[in-house]
Amino acid sequence: TGTLSLATTELNLFTAMRDEGWLLFKNTSGISTTAGAAYADYTGFDTPTIIGTDYSVNVTTGVVTINTTGRYLVSYHLLSIDLVAGRCGFNTRVLFDLGAGYGSIPMMESGGYSRFNTVEKWAIATNPGYIQDFTATDLIKLQVKSTTSACNVTGHITIQRIG
């Protein structure tokens, strides 16, 4: 009986997760950053992959609007390519606007570092997931900056409603 109950619970959880909305918002052409500049919004996204109606997205500004109140899993993965024969450090962060203006979440900040534009030219910044409760009209955006030399950044942000 205990095993059957556990299997039923797992099946119900899997079904609920499968039916929730999911968004993959990616930039495959990349954006160039300027060395030492302040954080800039990550823009120029490709057509988003959306399942469900939990989100609306602006591909020009990179802003995601939450349409459905609930609990969400937010993650991102960015790849930086060094554009000059130098050192390219880059930082990324996700900002949430929960109704009082954008604010950064320390656990949603990451960075990477690469050394040359010919050999060790790749750096990765990633965040495997952050769970946040959102209400309808809340906003999410991704920002990047170079700390040393210029780089080109490609990648994606993934958002999934989990409850």
mmCIF file with all atom_site columns, C-alpha atoms in Angstrom:
data_model
loop_
_atom_site.group_PDB
_atom_site.id
_atom_site.type_symbol
_atom_site.label_atom_id
_atom_site.label_alt_id
_atom_site.label_comp_id
_atom_site.label_asym_id
_atom_site.label_entity_id
_atom_site.label_seq_id
_atom_site.pdbx_PDB_ins_code
_atom_site.Cartn_x
_atom_site.Cartn_y
_atom_site.Cartn_z
_atom_site.occupancy
_atom_site.B_iso_or_equiv
_atom_site.pdbx_formal_charge
_atom_site.auth_seq_id
_atom_site.auth_comp_id
_atom_site.auth_asym_id
_atom_site.auth_atom_id
_atom_site.pdbx_PDB_model_num
ATOM 1   C CA . THR A 1 1   ? 0.000  0.000  0.000   1.00 0.00 ? 1   THR A CA 1
ATOM 2   C CA . GLY A 1 2   ? 2.826  2.421  0.839   1.00 0.00 ? 2   GLY A CA 1
ATOM 3   C CA . THR A 1 3   ? 4.516  1.821  -2.508  1.00 0.00 ? 3   THR A CA 1
ATOM 4   C CA . LEU A 1 4   ? 1.286  2.322  -4.436  1.00 0.00 ? 4   LEU A CA 1
ATOM 5   C CA . SER A 1 5   ? 0.625  5.603  -2.631  1.00 0.00 ? 5   SER A CA 1
ATOM 6   C CA . LEU A 1 6   ? 4.148  6.832  -3.412  1.00 0.00 ? 6   LEU A CA 1
ATOM 7   C CA . ALA A 1 7   ? 3.824  5.870  -7.074  1.00 0.00 ? 7   ALA A CA 1
ATOM 8   C CA . THR A 1 8   ? 0.488  7.704  -7.307  1.00 0.00 ? 8   THR A CA 1
ATOM 9   C CA . THR A 1 9   ? 1.988  10.818 -5.725  1.00 0.00 ? 9   THR A CA 1
ATOM 10  C CA . GLU A 1 10  ? 4.954  10.772 -8.092  1.00 0.00 ? 10  GLU A CA 1
ATOM 11  C CA . LEU A 1 11  ? 2.678  10.325 -11.090 1.00 0.00 ? 11  LEU A CA 1
ATOM 12  C CA . ASN A 1 12  ? 0.474  13.255 -10.009 1.00 0.00 ? 12  ASN A CA 1
ATOM 13  C CA . LEU A 1 13  ? 3.502  15.494 -9.468  1.00 0.00 ? 13  LEU A CA 1
ATOM 14  C CA . PHE A 1 14  ? 4.950  14.599 -12.880 1.00 0.00 ? 14  PHE A CA 1
ATOM 15  C CA . THR A 1 15  ? 1.618  15.317 -14.575 1.00 0.00 ? 15  THR A CA 1
ATOM 16  C CA . ALA A 1 16  ? 1.308  18.708 -12.855 1.00 0.00 ? 16  ALA A CA 1
ATOM 17  C CA . MET A 1 17  ? 4.830  19.717 -13.845 1.00 0.00 ? 17  MET A CA 1
ATOM 18  C CA . ARG A 1 18  ? 4.303  18.658 -17.431 1.00 0.00 ? 18  ARG A CA 1
ATOM 19  C CA . ASP A 1 19  ? 1.128  20.738 -17.739 1.00 0.00 ? 19  ASP A CA 1
ATOM 20  C CA . GLU A 1 20  ? 2.636  23.927 -16.290 1.00 0.00 ? 20  GLU A CA 1
ATOM 21  C CA . GLY A 1 21  ? 3.921  26.680 -18.574 1.00 0.00 ? 21  GLY A CA 1
ATOM 22  C CA . TRP A 1 22  ? 7.514  26.737 -19.732 1.00 0.00 ? 22  TRP A CA 1
ATOM 23  C CA . LEU A 1 23  ? 9.611  29.357 -21.537 1.00 0.00 ? 23  LEU A CA 1
ATOM 24  C CA . LEU A 1 24  ? 12.982 29.135 -23.277 1.00 0.00 ? 24  LEU A CA 1
ATOM 25  C CA . PHE A 1 25  ? 14.194 32.582 -24.320 1.00 0.00 ? 25  PHE A CA 1
ATOM 26  C CA . LYS A 1 26  ? 17.523 32.490 -26.170 1.00 0.00 ? 26  LYS A CA 1
ATOM 27  C CA . ASN A 1 27  ? 19.959 34.710 -28.020 1.00 0.00 ? 27  ASN A CA 1
ATOM 28  C CA . THR A 1 28  ? 22.003 32.797 -30.595 1.00 0.00 ? 28  THR A CA 1
ATOM 29  C CA . SER A 1 29  ? 23.570 35.778 -32.378 1.00 0.00 ? 29  SER A CA 1
ATOM 30  C CA . GLY A 1 30  ? 25.109 37.225 -29.223 1.00 0.00 ? 30  GLY A CA 1
ATOM 31  C CA . ILE A 1 31  ? 25.540 40.749 -27.921 1.00 0.00 ? 31  ILE A CA 1
ATOM 32  C CA . SER A 1 32  ? 28.847 42.553 -27.589 1.00 0.00 ? 32  SER A CA 1
ATOM 33  C CA . THR A 1 33  ? 29.819 44.076 -24.274 1.00 0.00 ? 33  THR A CA 1
ATOM 34  C CA . THR A 1 34  ? 32.158 46.986 -23.600 1.00 0.00 ? 34  THR A CA 1
ATOM 35  C CA . ALA A 1 35  ? 35.043 46.580 -21.176 1.00 0.00 ? 35  ALA A CA 1
ATOM 36  C CA . GLY A 1 36  ? 34.416 48.079 -17.748 1.00 0.00 ? 36  GLY A CA 1
ATOM 37  C CA . ALA A 1 37  ? 30.863 49.154 -18.551 1.00 0.00 ? 37  ALA A CA 1
ATOM 38  C CA . ALA A 1 38  ? 27.974 49.013 -16.118 1.00 0.00 ? 38  ALA A CA 1
ATOM 39  C CA . TYR A 1 39  ? 25.388 46.262 -16.283 1.00 0.00 ? 39  TYR A CA 1
ATOM 40  C CA . ALA A 1 40  ? 23.292 46.376 -19.472 1.00 0.00 ? 40  ALA A CA 1
ATOM 41  C CA . ASP A 1 41  ? 20.062 44.608 -20.289 1.00 0.00 ? 41  ASP A CA 1
ATOM 42  C CA . TYR A 1 42  ? 20.580 41.421 -22.278 1.00 0.00 ? 42  TYR A CA 1
ATOM 43  C CA . THR A 1 43  ? 18.563 42.037 -25.448 1.00 0.00 ? 43  THR A CA 1
ATOM 44  C CA . GLY A 1 44  ? 18.163 40.894 -29.031 1.00 0.00 ? 44  GLY A CA 1
ATOM 45  C CA . PHE A 1 45  ? 16.541 37.570 -28.294 1.00 0.00 ? 45  PHE A CA 1
ATOM 46  C CA . ASP A 1 46  ? 15.427 35.076 -30.908 1.00 0.00 ? 46  ASP A CA 1
ATOM 47  C CA . THR A 1 47  ? 11.786 34.069 -31.162 1.00 0.00 ? 47  THR A CA 1
ATOM 48  C CA . PRO A 1 48  ? 10.991 32.507 -27.775 1.00 0.00 ? 48  PRO A CA 1
ATOM 49  C CA . THR A 1 49  ? 9.845  28.962 -27.272 1.00 0.00 ? 49  THR A CA 1
ATOM 50  C CA . ILE A 1 50  ? 6.730  29.173 -25.117 1.00 0.00 ? 50  ILE A CA 1
ATOM 51  C CA . ILE A 1 51  ? 4.486  26.428 -23.866 1.00 0.00 ? 51  ILE A CA 1
ATOM 52  C CA . GLY A 1 52  ? 1.343  27.750 -22.219 1.00 0.00 ? 52  GLY A CA 1
ATOM 53  C CA . THR A 1 53  ? 0.198  31.297 -21.550 1.00 0.00 ? 53  THR A CA 1
ATOM 54  C CA . ASP A 1 54  ? 2.040  31.977 -18.288 1.00 0.00 ? 54  ASP A CA 1
ATOM 55  C CA . TYR A 1 55  ? 4.394  34.510 -19.910 1.00 0.00 ? 55  TYR A CA 1
ATOM 56  C CA . SER A 1 56  ? 4.603  37.221 -22.494 1.00 0.00 ? 56  SER A CA 1
ATOM 57  C CA . VAL A 1 57  ? 7.960  38.324 -23.817 1.00 0.00 ? 57  VAL A CA 1
ATOM 58  C CA . ASN A 1 58  ? 9.443  41.318 -25.584 1.00 0.00 ? 58  ASN A CA 1
ATOM 59  C CA . VAL A 1 59  ? 12.240 40.050 -27.842 1.00 0.00 ? 59  VAL A CA 1
ATOM 60  C CA . THR A 1 60  ? 13.609 43.574 -28.334 1.00 0.00 ? 60  THR A CA 1
ATOM 61  C CA . THR A 1 61  ? 13.963 44.576 -24.657 1.00 0.00 ? 61  THR A CA 1
ATOM 62  C CA . GLY A 1 62  ? 14.442 41.077 -23.237 1.00 0.00 ? 62  GLY A CA 1
ATOM 63  C CA . VAL A 1 63  ? 11.756 41.620 -20.593 1.00 0.00 ? 63  VAL A CA 1
ATOM 64  C CA . VAL A 1 64  ? 9.546  38.691 -19.588 1.00 0.00 ? 64  VAL A CA 1
ATOM 65  C CA . THR A 1 65  ? 6.143  39.515 -18.080 1.00 0.00 ? 65  THR A CA 1
ATOM 66  C CA . ILE A 1 66  ? 4.508  36.968 -15.797 1.00 0.00 ? 66  ILE A CA 1
ATOM 67  C CA . ASN A 1 67  ? 0.840  36.462 -16.731 1.00 0.00 ? 67  ASN A CA 1
ATOM 68  C CA . THR A 1 68  ? -0.088 33.784 -14.199 1.00 0.00 ? 68  THR A CA 1
ATOM 69  C CA . THR A 1 69  ? 0.412  34.064 -10.444 1.00 0.00 ? 69  THR A CA 1
ATOM 70  C CA . GLY A 1 70  ? 2.397  31.117 -9.109  1.00 0.00 ? 70  GLY A CA 1
ATOM 71  C CA . ARG A 1 71  ? 5.746  29.654 -8.154  1.00 0.00 ? 71  ARG A CA 1
ATOM 72  C CA . TYR A 1 72  ? 8.413  29.650 -10.861 1.00 0.00 ? 72  TYR A CA 1
ATOM 73  C CA . LEU A 1 73  ? 11.848 28.166 -11.464 1.00 0.00 ? 73  LEU A CA 1
ATOM 74  C CA . VAL A 1 74  ? 14.192 30.664 -13.178 1.00 0.00 ? 74  VAL A CA 1
ATOM 75  C CA . SER A 1 75  ? 17.571 29.630 -14.608 1.00 0.00 ? 75  SER A CA 1
ATOM 76  C CA . TYR A 1 76  ? 20.049 30.841 -17.202 1.00 0.00 ? 76  TYR A CA 1
ATOM 77  C CA . HIS A 1 77  ? 23.161 29.763 -19.076 1.00 0.00 ? 77  HIS A CA 1
ATOM 78  C CA . LEU A 1 78  ? 25.425 32.257 -20.859 1.00 0.00 ? 78  LEU A CA 1
ATOM 79  C CA . LEU A 1 79  ? 28.591 31.741 -22.861 1.00 0.00 ? 79  LEU A CA 1
ATOM 80  C CA . SER A 1 80  ? 31.100 34.578 -23.296 1.00 0.00 ? 80  SER A CA 1
ATOM 81  C CA . ILE A 1 81  ? 33.634 34.649 -26.132 1.00 0.00 ? 81  ILE A CA 1
ATOM 82  C CA . ASP A 1 82  ? 36.706 36.856 -25.697 1.00 0.00 ? 82  ASP A CA 1
ATOM 83  C CA . LEU A 1 83  ? 36.865 39.359 -28.590 1.00 0.00 ? 83  LEU A CA 1
ATOM 84  C CA . VAL A 1 84  ? 40.408 40.642 -28.039 1.00 0.00 ? 84  VAL A CA 1
ATOM 85  C CA . ALA A 1 85  ? 43.754 39.099 -27.106 1.00 0.00 ? 85  ALA A CA 1
ATOM 86  C CA . GLY A 1 86  ? 43.250 39.891 -23.451 1.00 0.00 ? 86  GLY A CA 1
ATOM 87  C CA . ARG A 1 87  ? 41.291 38.839 -20.438 1.00 0.00 ? 87  ARG A CA 1
ATOM 88  C CA . CYS A 1 88  ? 37.524 38.836 -20.482 1.00 0.00 ? 88  CYS A CA 1
ATOM 89  C CA . GLY A 1 89  ? 35.704 38.699 -17.202 1.00 0.00 ? 89  GLY A CA 1
ATOM 90  C CA . PHE A 1 90  ? 31.946 38.979 -17.372 1.00 0.00 ? 90  PHE A CA 1
ATOM 91  C CA . ASN A 1 91  ? 29.161 39.069 -14.823 1.00 0.00 ? 91  ASN A CA 1
ATOM 92  C CA . THR A 1 92  ? 25.482 38.276 -15.202 1.00 0.00 ? 92  THR A CA 1
ATOM 93  C CA . ARG A 1 93  ? 22.417 38.765 -13.063 1.00 0.00 ? 93  ARG A CA 1
ATOM 94  C CA . VAL A 1 94  ? 18.673 38.347 -13.217 1.00 0.00 ? 94  VAL A CA 1
ATOM 95  C CA . LEU A 1 95  ? 16.487 41.201 -12.000 1.00 0.00 ? 95  LEU A CA 1
ATOM 96  C CA . PHE A 1 96  ? 12.916 40.825 -10.764 1.00 0.00 ? 96  PHE A CA 1
ATOM 97  C CA . ASP A 1 97  ? 10.370 43.640 -10.661 1.00 0.00 ? 97  ASP A CA 1
ATOM 98  C CA . LEU A 1 98  ? 7.785  42.501 -8.139  1.00 0.00 ? 98  LEU A CA 1
ATOM 99  C CA . GLY A 1 99  ? 5.860  45.779 -8.309  1.00 0.00 ? 99  GLY A CA 1
ATOM 100 C CA . ALA A 1 100 ? 8.350  48.207 -6.734  1.00 0.00 ? 100 ALA A CA 1
ATOM 101 C CA . GLY A 1 101 ? 10.980 48.470 -9.495  1.00 0.00 ? 101 GLY A CA 1
ATOM 102 C CA . TYR A 1 102 ? 13.756 46.122 -10.527 1.00 0.00 ? 102 TYR A CA 1
ATOM 103 C CA . GLY A 1 103 ? 15.948 44.594 -7.862  1.00 0.00 ? 103 GLY A CA 1
ATOM 104 C CA . SER A 1 104 ? 18.770 42.077 -8.110  1.00 0.00 ? 104 SER A CA 1
ATOM 105 C CA . ILE A 1 105 ? 18.711 38.766 -6.269  1.00 0.00 ? 105 ILE A CA 1
ATOM 106 C CA . PRO A 1 106 ? 22.202 37.881 -4.932  1.00 0.00 ? 106 PRO A CA 1
ATOM 107 C CA . MET A 1 107 ? 21.667 34.162 -5.594  1.00 0.00 ? 107 MET A CA 1
ATOM 108 C CA . MET A 1 108 ? 20.911 34.966 -9.263  1.00 0.00 ? 108 MET A CA 1
ATOM 109 C CA . GLU A 1 109 ? 24.326 36.537 -9.962  1.00 0.00 ? 109 GLU A CA 1
ATOM 110 C CA . SER A 1 110 ? 27.141 34.660 -11.651 1.00 0.00 ? 110 SER A CA 1
ATOM 111 C CA . GLY A 1 111 ? 30.319 35.303 -13.590 1.00 0.00 ? 111 GLY A CA 1
ATOM 112 C CA . GLY A 1 112 ? 32.981 33.804 -15.783 1.00 0.00 ? 112 GLY A CA 1
ATOM 113 C CA . TYR A 1 113 ? 36.504 34.554 -16.953 1.00 0.00 ? 113 TYR A CA 1
ATOM 114 C CA . SER A 1 114 ? 38.470 33.759 -20.105 1.00 0.00 ? 114 SER A CA 1
ATOM 115 C CA . ARG A 1 115 ? 42.035 34.593 -20.954 1.00 0.00 ? 115 ARG A CA 1
ATOM 116 C CA . PHE A 1 116 ? 42.772 34.845 -24.690 1.00 0.00 ? 116 PHE A CA 1
ATOM 117 C CA . ASN A 1 117 ? 40.785 35.086 -27.904 1.00 0.00 ? 117 ASN A CA 1
ATOM 118 C CA . THR A 1 118 ? 42.519 32.092 -29.500 1.00 0.00 ? 118 THR A CA 1
ATOM 119 C CA . VAL A 1 119 ? 42.874 29.360 -26.891 1.00 0.00 ? 119 VAL A CA 1
ATOM 120 C CA . GLU A 1 120 ? 41.145 29.822 -23.544 1.00 0.00 ? 120 GLU A CA 1
ATOM 121 C CA . LYS A 1 121 ? 38.511 32.091 -25.060 1.00 0.00 ? 121 LYS A CA 1
ATOM 122 C CA . TRP A 1 122 ? 35.314 30.719 -23.500 1.00 0.00 ? 122 TRP A CA 1
ATOM 123 C CA . ALA A 1 123 ? 33.766 31.589 -20.160 1.00 0.00 ? 123 ALA A CA 1
ATOM 124 C CA . ILE A 1 124 ? 30.447 30.414 -18.761 1.00 0.00 ? 124 ILE A CA 1
ATOM 125 C CA . ALA A 1 125 ? 28.050 32.006 -16.304 1.00 0.00 ? 125 ALA A CA 1
ATOM 126 C CA . THR A 1 126 ? 25.159 29.860 -15.240 1.00 0.00 ? 126 THR A CA 1
ATOM 127 C CA . ASN A 1 127 ? 22.529 29.516 -12.561 1.00 0.00 ? 127 ASN A CA 1
ATOM 128 C CA . PRO A 1 128 ? 20.818 26.140 -12.451 1.00 0.00 ? 128 PRO A CA 1
ATOM 129 C CA . GLY A 1 129 ? 17.688 27.445 -10.775 1.00 0.00 ? 129 GLY A CA 1
ATOM 130 C CA . TYR A 1 130 ? 16.080 29.862 -8.375  1.00 0.00 ? 130 TYR A CA 1
ATOM 131 C CA . ILE A 1 131 ? 12.525 29.418 -7.110  1.00 0.00 ? 131 ILE A CA 1
ATOM 132 C CA . GLN A 1 132 ? 10.435 32.577 -6.755  1.00 0.00 ? 132 GLN A CA 1
ATOM 133 C CA . ASP A 1 133 ? 6.760  33.328 -6.187  1.00 0.00 ? 133 ASP A CA 1
ATOM 134 C CA . PHE A 1 134 ? 5.451  35.789 -8.787  1.00 0.00 ? 134 PHE A CA 1
ATOM 135 C CA . THR A 1 135 ? 2.132  37.522 -9.310  1.00 0.00 ? 135 THR A CA 1
ATOM 136 C CA . ALA A 1 136 ? 0.639  38.519 -12.646 1.00 0.00 ? 136 ALA A CA 1
ATOM 137 C CA . THR A 1 137 ? 2.426  41.571 -14.176 1.00 0.00 ? 137 THR A CA 1
ATOM 138 C CA . ASP A 1 138 ? 5.754  40.895 -12.410 1.00 0.00 ? 138 ASP A CA 1
ATOM 139 C CA . LEU A 1 139 ? 8.773  41.355 -14.698 1.00 0.00 ? 139 LEU A CA 1
ATOM 140 C CA . ILE A 1 140 ? 12.054 39.470 -15.219 1.00 0.00 ? 140 ILE A CA 1
ATOM 141 C CA . LYS A 1 141 ? 15.133 40.548 -17.159 1.00 0.00 ? 141 LYS A CA 1
ATOM 142 C CA . LEU A 1 142 ? 18.720 39.387 -17.557 1.00 0.00 ? 142 LEU A CA 1
ATOM 143 C CA . GLN A 1 143 ? 21.747 41.732 -17.469 1.00 0.00 ? 143 GLN A CA 1
ATOM 144 C CA . VAL A 1 144 ? 25.431 41.319 -18.386 1.00 0.00 ? 144 VAL A CA 1
ATOM 145 C CA . LYS A 1 145 ? 28.631 43.340 -18.063 1.00 0.00 ? 145 LYS A CA 1
ATOM 146 C CA . SER A 1 146 ? 32.306 42.945 -18.924 1.00 0.00 ? 146 SER A CA 1
ATOM 147 C CA . THR A 1 147 ? 34.754 43.563 -16.124 1.00 0.00 ? 147 THR A CA 1
ATOM 148 C CA . THR A 1 148 ? 37.952 43.651 -18.181 1.00 0.00 ? 148 THR A CA 1
ATOM 149 C CA . SER A 1 149 ? 37.895 43.445 -22.007 1.00 0.00 ? 149 SER A CA 1
ATOM 150 C CA . ALA A 1 150 ? 35.146 43.194 -24.609 1.00 0.00 ? 150 ALA A CA 1
ATOM 151 C CA . CYS A 1 151 ? 33.328 39.921 -25.178 1.00 0.00 ? 151 CYS A CA 1
ATOM 152 C CA . ASN A 1 152 ? 30.381 38.516 -27.098 1.00 0.00 ? 152 ASN A CA 1
ATOM 153 C CA . VAL A 1 153 ? 27.712 36.784 -25.015 1.00 0.00 ? 153 VAL A CA 1
ATOM 154 C CA . THR A 1 154 ? 25.177 34.190 -26.199 1.00 0.00 ? 154 THR A CA 1
ATOM 155 C CA . GLY A 1 155 ? 22.835 32.093 -24.130 1.00 0.00 ? 155 GLY A CA 1
ATOM 156 C CA . HIS A 1 156 ? 19.346 31.624 -22.761 1.00 0.00 ? 156 HIS A CA 1
ATOM 157 C CA . ILE A 1 157 ? 17.067 32.142 -19.812 1.00 0.00 ? 157 ILE A CA 1
ATOM 158 C CA . THR A 1 158 ? 14.561 29.436 -18.887 1.00 0.00 ? 158 THR A CA 1
ATOM 159 C CA . ILE A 1 159 ? 11.452 30.014 -16.808 1.00 0.00 ? 159 ILE A CA 1
ATOM 160 C CA . GLN A 1 160 ? 9.061  27.282 -15.710 1.00 0.00 ? 160 GLN A CA 1
ATOM 161 C CA . ARG A 1 161 ? 5.916  27.584 -13.604 1.00 0.00 ? 161 ARG A CA 1
ATOM 162 C CA . ILE A 1 162 ? 6.101  24.816 -11.031 1.00 0.00 ? 162 ILE A CA 1
ATOM 163 C CA . GLY A 1 163 ? 3.082  25.603 -8.891  1.00 0.00 ? 163 GLY A CA 1
#
